[in-house]
Amino acid sequence: MKIEAIAVDIDGTITDDTRKICISAIESLRAAEDKGIPTIIVTGNVVNYAYAAEVLIGCSGGLVAENGGMIFKEGYNDNAVEILVNREYIENADKHLKEKLGDEYAKNASHDNNYRATEIVFYKTIKKEMIEDALKDYEHVDELEIYDSGFALHVTDKRVNKGSSLRRLCEQNGINMENVMAIGDSENDEEFLKEAGVKIAVGNADDSLKKISTYVCENNFGDGVAEAITKFALEE
């Protein structure tokens, strides 16, 4: 199979567990780009963080940010970020959680929520069950989902995810999903791996991700990314 594009997560995939980016991952992604295979960043991070990573690494395929809440690519959508969620549900859920959680919200909410447009994020210093309990009487609770990215808890619009948004970005840019290699490490990567023709779990990935993968890397983090890219995209 000829790989048309590589879709890759950031935290725990191209970075290690301290969030330091692995040089081997950068080198392999750049080698793929040099071969004409674009990389798409697919992440739960905010769009400006994802865009900075894309530029610094040298990726050209665009990005999916905030767990699918928004997509962006140079030259696509008049160079504007495309938001794919109902922001009213999220904004009202944020107000509801502030009221219900009180001091627990202030202590545990991510410092980058001020920059997020499509989800609410909490550090894992708070239990997922506490957030679920606080949302029980929210009128649009059935439209929400809580993802554990391994690094944080994300309250999102359940109608979009990394997979649905990756498919939209690829289809809008003429990329066949069957020819996409997707690489991830955690439960919130399952949707975008399922959409791809080649599904890769790095060595440190959750067991649930390994079960659905085409290939499980022997190496962890960015070294696993380099292993997979070499095996599926760079070798003739």
Short mmCIF file of C-alpha atoms in Angstrom, two decimals:
data_model
loop_
_atom_site.label_atom_id
_atom_site.label_comp_id
_atom_site.label_asym_id
_atom_site.label_seq_id
_atom_site.Cartn_x
_atom_site.Cartn_y
_atom_site.Cartn_z
CA MET A 1 0.00 0.00 0.00
CA LYS A 2 1.24 3.47 -0.86
CA ILE A 3 0.94 5.82 2.12
CA GLU A 4 -0.58 9.16 1.05
CA ALA A 5 -0.44 10.86 4.44
CA ILE A 6 0.60 10.28 8.04
CA ALA A 7 -1.72 11.33 10.86
CA VAL A 8 0.03 11.49 14.23
CA ASP A 9 -0.87 12.39 17.80
CA ILE A 10 1.47 14.59 19.88
CA ASP A 11 1.47 13.81 23.62
CA GLY A 12 2.69 10.31 24.41
CA THR A 13 3.25 9.59 20.73
CA ILE A 14 5.87 11.93 19.29
CA THR A 15 6.69 13.09 22.82
CA ASP A 16 7.78 11.07 25.84
CA ASP A 17 5.97 10.96 29.17
CA THR A 18 7.54 14.29 30.17
CA ARG A 19 6.18 15.88 26.97
CA LYS A 20 9.62 16.31 25.45
CA ILE A 21 9.55 15.72 21.71
CA CYS A 22 11.66 12.82 20.45
CA ILE A 23 14.31 13.68 17.86
CA SER A 24 13.79 10.36 16.09
CA ALA A 25 10.13 11.26 15.48
CA ILE A 26 11.05 14.65 14.00
CA GLU A 27 13.65 13.12 11.72
CA SER A 28 11.30 10.43 10.43
CA LEU A 29 8.42 12.84 9.85
CA ARG A 30 10.73 15.16 7.92
CA ALA A 31 12.01 12.22 5.88
CA ALA A 32 8.41 11.35 4.96
CA GLU A 33 7.72 14.97 4.02
CA ASP A 34 10.84 14.97 1.82
CA LYS A 35 9.39 11.91 0.08
CA GLY A 36 6.16 13.80 -0.58
CA ILE A 37 4.11 12.26 2.24
CA PRO A 38 2.43 15.01 4.29
CA THR A 39 1.96 14.76 8.04
CA ILE A 40 -1.29 15.77 9.74
CA ILE A 41 -1.07 16.63 13.44
CA VAL A 42 -4.03 15.13 15.34
CA THR A 43 -4.19 16.25 18.96
CA GLY A 44 -6.23 17.19 21.98
CA ASN A 45 -4.10 20.31 22.38
CA VAL A 46 -5.21 23.85 21.55
CA VAL A 47 -4.90 24.96 17.95
CA ASN A 48 -2.03 27.44 18.47
CA TYR A 49 0.05 24.74 20.21
CA ALA A 50 -0.71 22.28 17.39
CA TYR A 51 0.13 24.86 14.74
CA ALA A 52 3.45 25.66 16.40
CA ALA A 53 4.30 21.95 16.48
CA GLU A 54 3.33 21.60 12.83
CA VAL A 55 5.54 24.49 11.74
CA LEU A 56 8.55 23.59 13.89
CA ILE A 57 8.53 19.94 12.82
CA GLY A 58 7.88 20.81 9.19
CA CYS A 59 4.51 19.14 8.66
CA SER A 60 2.40 20.16 5.65
CA GLY A 61 -0.81 18.16 5.94
CA GLY A 62 -2.72 20.40 8.34
CA LEU A 63 -4.03 19.69 11.80
CA VAL A 64 -6.92 18.43 13.88
CA ALA A 65 -6.98 20.13 17.29
CA GLU A 66 -9.00 19.93 20.52
CA ASN A 67 -9.91 16.26 19.91
CA GLY A 68 -11.58 17.05 16.61
CA GLY A 69 -13.25 20.29 17.61
CA MET A 70 -11.42 22.20 14.89
CA ILE A 71 -9.33 21.64 11.79
CA PHE A 72 -6.87 23.83 9.91
CA LYS A 73 -4.63 23.63 6.86
CA GLU A 74 -2.74 26.29 4.96
CA GLY A 75 -4.81 27.17 1.88
CA TYR A 76 -7.92 25.34 3.16
CA ASN A 77 -11.12 27.15 4.24
CA ASP A 78 -9.60 30.51 3.25
CA ASN A 79 -6.82 29.91 5.79
CA ALA A 80 -9.34 30.06 8.64
CA VAL A 81 -9.76 27.52 11.43
CA GLU A 82 -12.92 25.49 10.86
CA ILE A 83 -14.86 24.84 14.08
CA LEU A 84 -16.90 21.63 13.97
CA VAL A 85 -18.81 21.63 17.28
CA ASN A 86 -21.79 23.42 18.74
CA ARG A 87 -19.90 25.91 20.90
CA GLU A 88 -23.06 26.85 22.82
CA TYR A 89 -23.21 23.36 24.41
CA ILE A 90 -19.60 23.64 25.54
CA GLU A 91 -19.81 27.22 26.77
CA ASN A 92 -22.93 26.48 28.80
CA ALA A 93 -21.39 23.27 30.15
CA ASP A 94 -18.41 25.31 31.30
CA LYS A 95 -20.68 27.70 33.22
CA HIS A 96 -22.55 24.74 34.71
CA LEU A 97 -19.33 23.06 35.87
CA LYS A 98 -18.02 26.27 37.42
CA GLU A 99 -21.22 26.55 39.44
CA LYS A 100 -21.38 22.88 40.44
CA LEU A 101 -17.70 22.28 41.19
CA GLY A 102 -16.88 25.63 42.77
CA ASP A 103 -13.35 25.58 44.19
CA GLU A 104 -12.71 22.15 42.63
CA TYR A 105 -13.13 23.75 39.21
CA ALA A 106 -10.65 26.52 39.99
CA LYS A 107 -8.10 24.04 41.39
CA ASN A 108 -8.30 21.47 38.62
CA ALA A 109 -9.26 23.25 35.38
CA SER A 110 -6.49 23.44 32.80
CA HIS A 111 -4.70 26.77 32.54
CA ASP A 112 -5.18 26.71 28.76
CA ASN A 113 -9.00 26.68 28.85
CA ASN A 114 -8.90 30.40 28.08
CA TYR A 115 -7.49 29.48 24.67
CA ARG A 116 -9.84 26.60 23.92
CA ALA A 117 -12.83 27.12 21.65
CA THR A 118 -14.46 23.68 21.58
CA GLU A 119 -13.87 21.78 24.85
CA ILE A 120 -13.20 22.06 28.59
CA VAL A 121 -10.10 20.43 30.03
CA PHE A 122 -9.20 19.36 33.56
CA TYR A 123 -5.92 18.13 34.96
CA LYS A 124 -6.05 14.57 36.22
CA THR A 125 -5.96 15.86 39.77
CA ILE A 126 -9.75 15.57 39.67
CA LYS A 127 -11.68 12.31 39.30
CA LYS A 128 -13.57 11.76 36.07
CA GLU A 129 -16.54 10.62 38.17
CA MET A 130 -16.70 14.02 39.88
CA ILE A 131 -17.04 15.76 36.53
CA GLU A 132 -19.65 13.24 35.36
CA ASP A 133 -21.64 13.76 38.55
CA ALA A 134 -21.53 17.55 38.17
CA LEU A 135 -22.87 17.26 34.62
CA LYS A 136 -25.77 14.92 35.44
CA ASP A 137 -28.34 17.72 35.54
CA TYR A 138 -26.91 19.71 32.64
CA GLU A 139 -29.62 19.94 29.95
CA HIS A 140 -27.33 18.91 27.10
CA VAL A 141 -25.36 16.24 28.96
CA ASP A 142 -26.29 13.64 26.34
CA GLU A 143 -24.40 15.68 23.74
CA LEU A 144 -21.16 15.55 25.73
CA GLU A 145 -18.38 13.03 26.25
CA ILE A 146 -15.41 12.95 28.62
CA TYR A 147 -12.12 11.74 27.13
CA ASP A 148 -9.09 10.68 29.11
CA SER A 149 -6.08 11.60 26.95
CA GLY A 150 -3.64 10.14 29.45
CA PHE A 151 -2.51 13.65 30.32
CA ALA A 152 -5.88 15.34 31.00
CA LEU A 153 -9.66 14.94 31.02
CA HIS A 154 -11.47 16.58 28.10
CA VAL A 155 -15.19 17.47 28.07
CA THR A 156 -16.16 17.48 24.39
CA ASP A 157 -19.08 17.50 21.97
CA LYS A 158 -19.65 13.76 21.36
CA ARG A 159 -20.75 14.29 17.76
CA VAL A 160 -17.20 15.03 16.65
CA ASN A 161 -13.91 13.38 17.47
CA LYS A 162 -10.37 13.06 16.12
CA GLY A 163 -11.53 10.50 13.59
CA SER A 164 -14.52 12.30 12.10
CA SER A 165 -12.55 15.53 11.83
CA LEU A 166 -9.51 13.82 10.31
CA ARG A 167 -11.76 12.24 7.69
CA ARG A 168 -13.28 15.63 6.87
CA LEU A 169 -9.87 17.26 6.50
CA CYS A 170 -8.58 14.44 4.30
CA GLU A 171 -11.66 14.26 2.10
CA GLN A 172 -11.65 18.02 1.60
CA ASN A 173 -8.02 17.79 0.48
CA GLY A 174 -8.28 14.76 -1.79
CA ILE A 175 -6.65 12.17 0.49
CA ASN A 176 -8.05 8.63 0.56
CA MET A 177 -8.41 7.48 4.19
CA GLU A 178 -7.47 3.94 3.15
CA ASN A 179 -4.01 5.28 2.33
CA VAL A 180 -3.53 7.17 5.61
CA MET A 181 -1.26 5.81 8.35
CA ALA A 182 -2.47 6.90 11.80
CA ILE A 183 -0.22 6.73 14.87
CA GLY A 184 -1.35 7.15 18.48
CA ASP A 185 -1.01 6.05 22.09
CA SER A 186 -4.18 6.60 24.12
CA GLU A 187 -7.92 5.90 24.23
CA ASN A 188 -8.79 9.23 22.60
CA ASP A 189 -6.80 8.14 19.54
CA GLU A 190 -9.04 5.15 18.82
CA GLU A 191 -11.45 7.07 16.59
CA PHE A 192 -8.82 8.40 14.24
CA LEU A 193 -6.95 5.08 14.03
CA LYS A 194 -10.22 3.35 13.13
CA GLU A 195 -10.67 5.76 10.21
CA ALA A 196 -7.23 5.04 8.74
CA GLY A 197 -6.12 2.23 6.47
CA VAL A 198 -2.95 1.60 8.49
CA LYS A 199 -3.37 1.77 12.27
CA ILE A 200 -0.26 2.10 14.42
CA ALA A 201 0.06 1.92 18.21
CA VAL A 202 3.41 2.96 19.68
CA GLY A 203 4.90 0.56 22.23
CA ASN A 204 3.66 2.56 25.23
CA ALA A 205 0.07 2.70 23.92
CA ASP A 206 -3.01 1.67 25.87
CA ASP A 207 -3.94 -1.98 25.41
CA SER A 208 -7.29 -0.93 23.90
CA LEU A 209 -5.45 0.86 21.11
CA LYS A 210 -3.10 -2.05 20.50
CA LYS A 211 -6.07 -4.36 20.01
CA ILE A 212 -7.39 -2.39 17.02
CA SER A 213 -4.02 -1.68 15.43
CA THR A 214 -2.54 -3.02 12.23
CA TYR A 215 0.90 -2.88 13.83
CA VAL A 216 2.17 -2.42 17.38
CA CYS A 217 5.62 -0.84 17.60
CA GLU A 218 8.40 -2.49 19.56
CA ASN A 219 9.63 0.97 20.58
CA ASN A 220 7.93 3.57 22.75
CA PHE A 221 6.95 7.19 22.05
CA GLY A 222 8.79 8.92 19.19
CA ASP A 223 11.09 5.96 18.62
CA GLY A 224 7.97 3.94 17.85
CA VAL A 225 6.81 6.64 15.43
CA ALA A 226 10.18 6.46 13.65
CA GLU A 227 9.94 2.66 13.56
CA ALA A 228 6.48 2.72 11.96
CA ILE A 229 7.29 5.44 9.43
CA THR A 230 10.43 3.63 8.35
CA LYS A 231 8.56 0.32 7.98
CA PHE A 232 5.43 1.55 6.19
CA ALA A 233 6.30 4.84 4.50
CA LEU A 234 10.02 5.03 3.79
CA GLU A 235 11.04 1.51 2.83
CA GLU A 236 10.45 0.67 -0.82
#
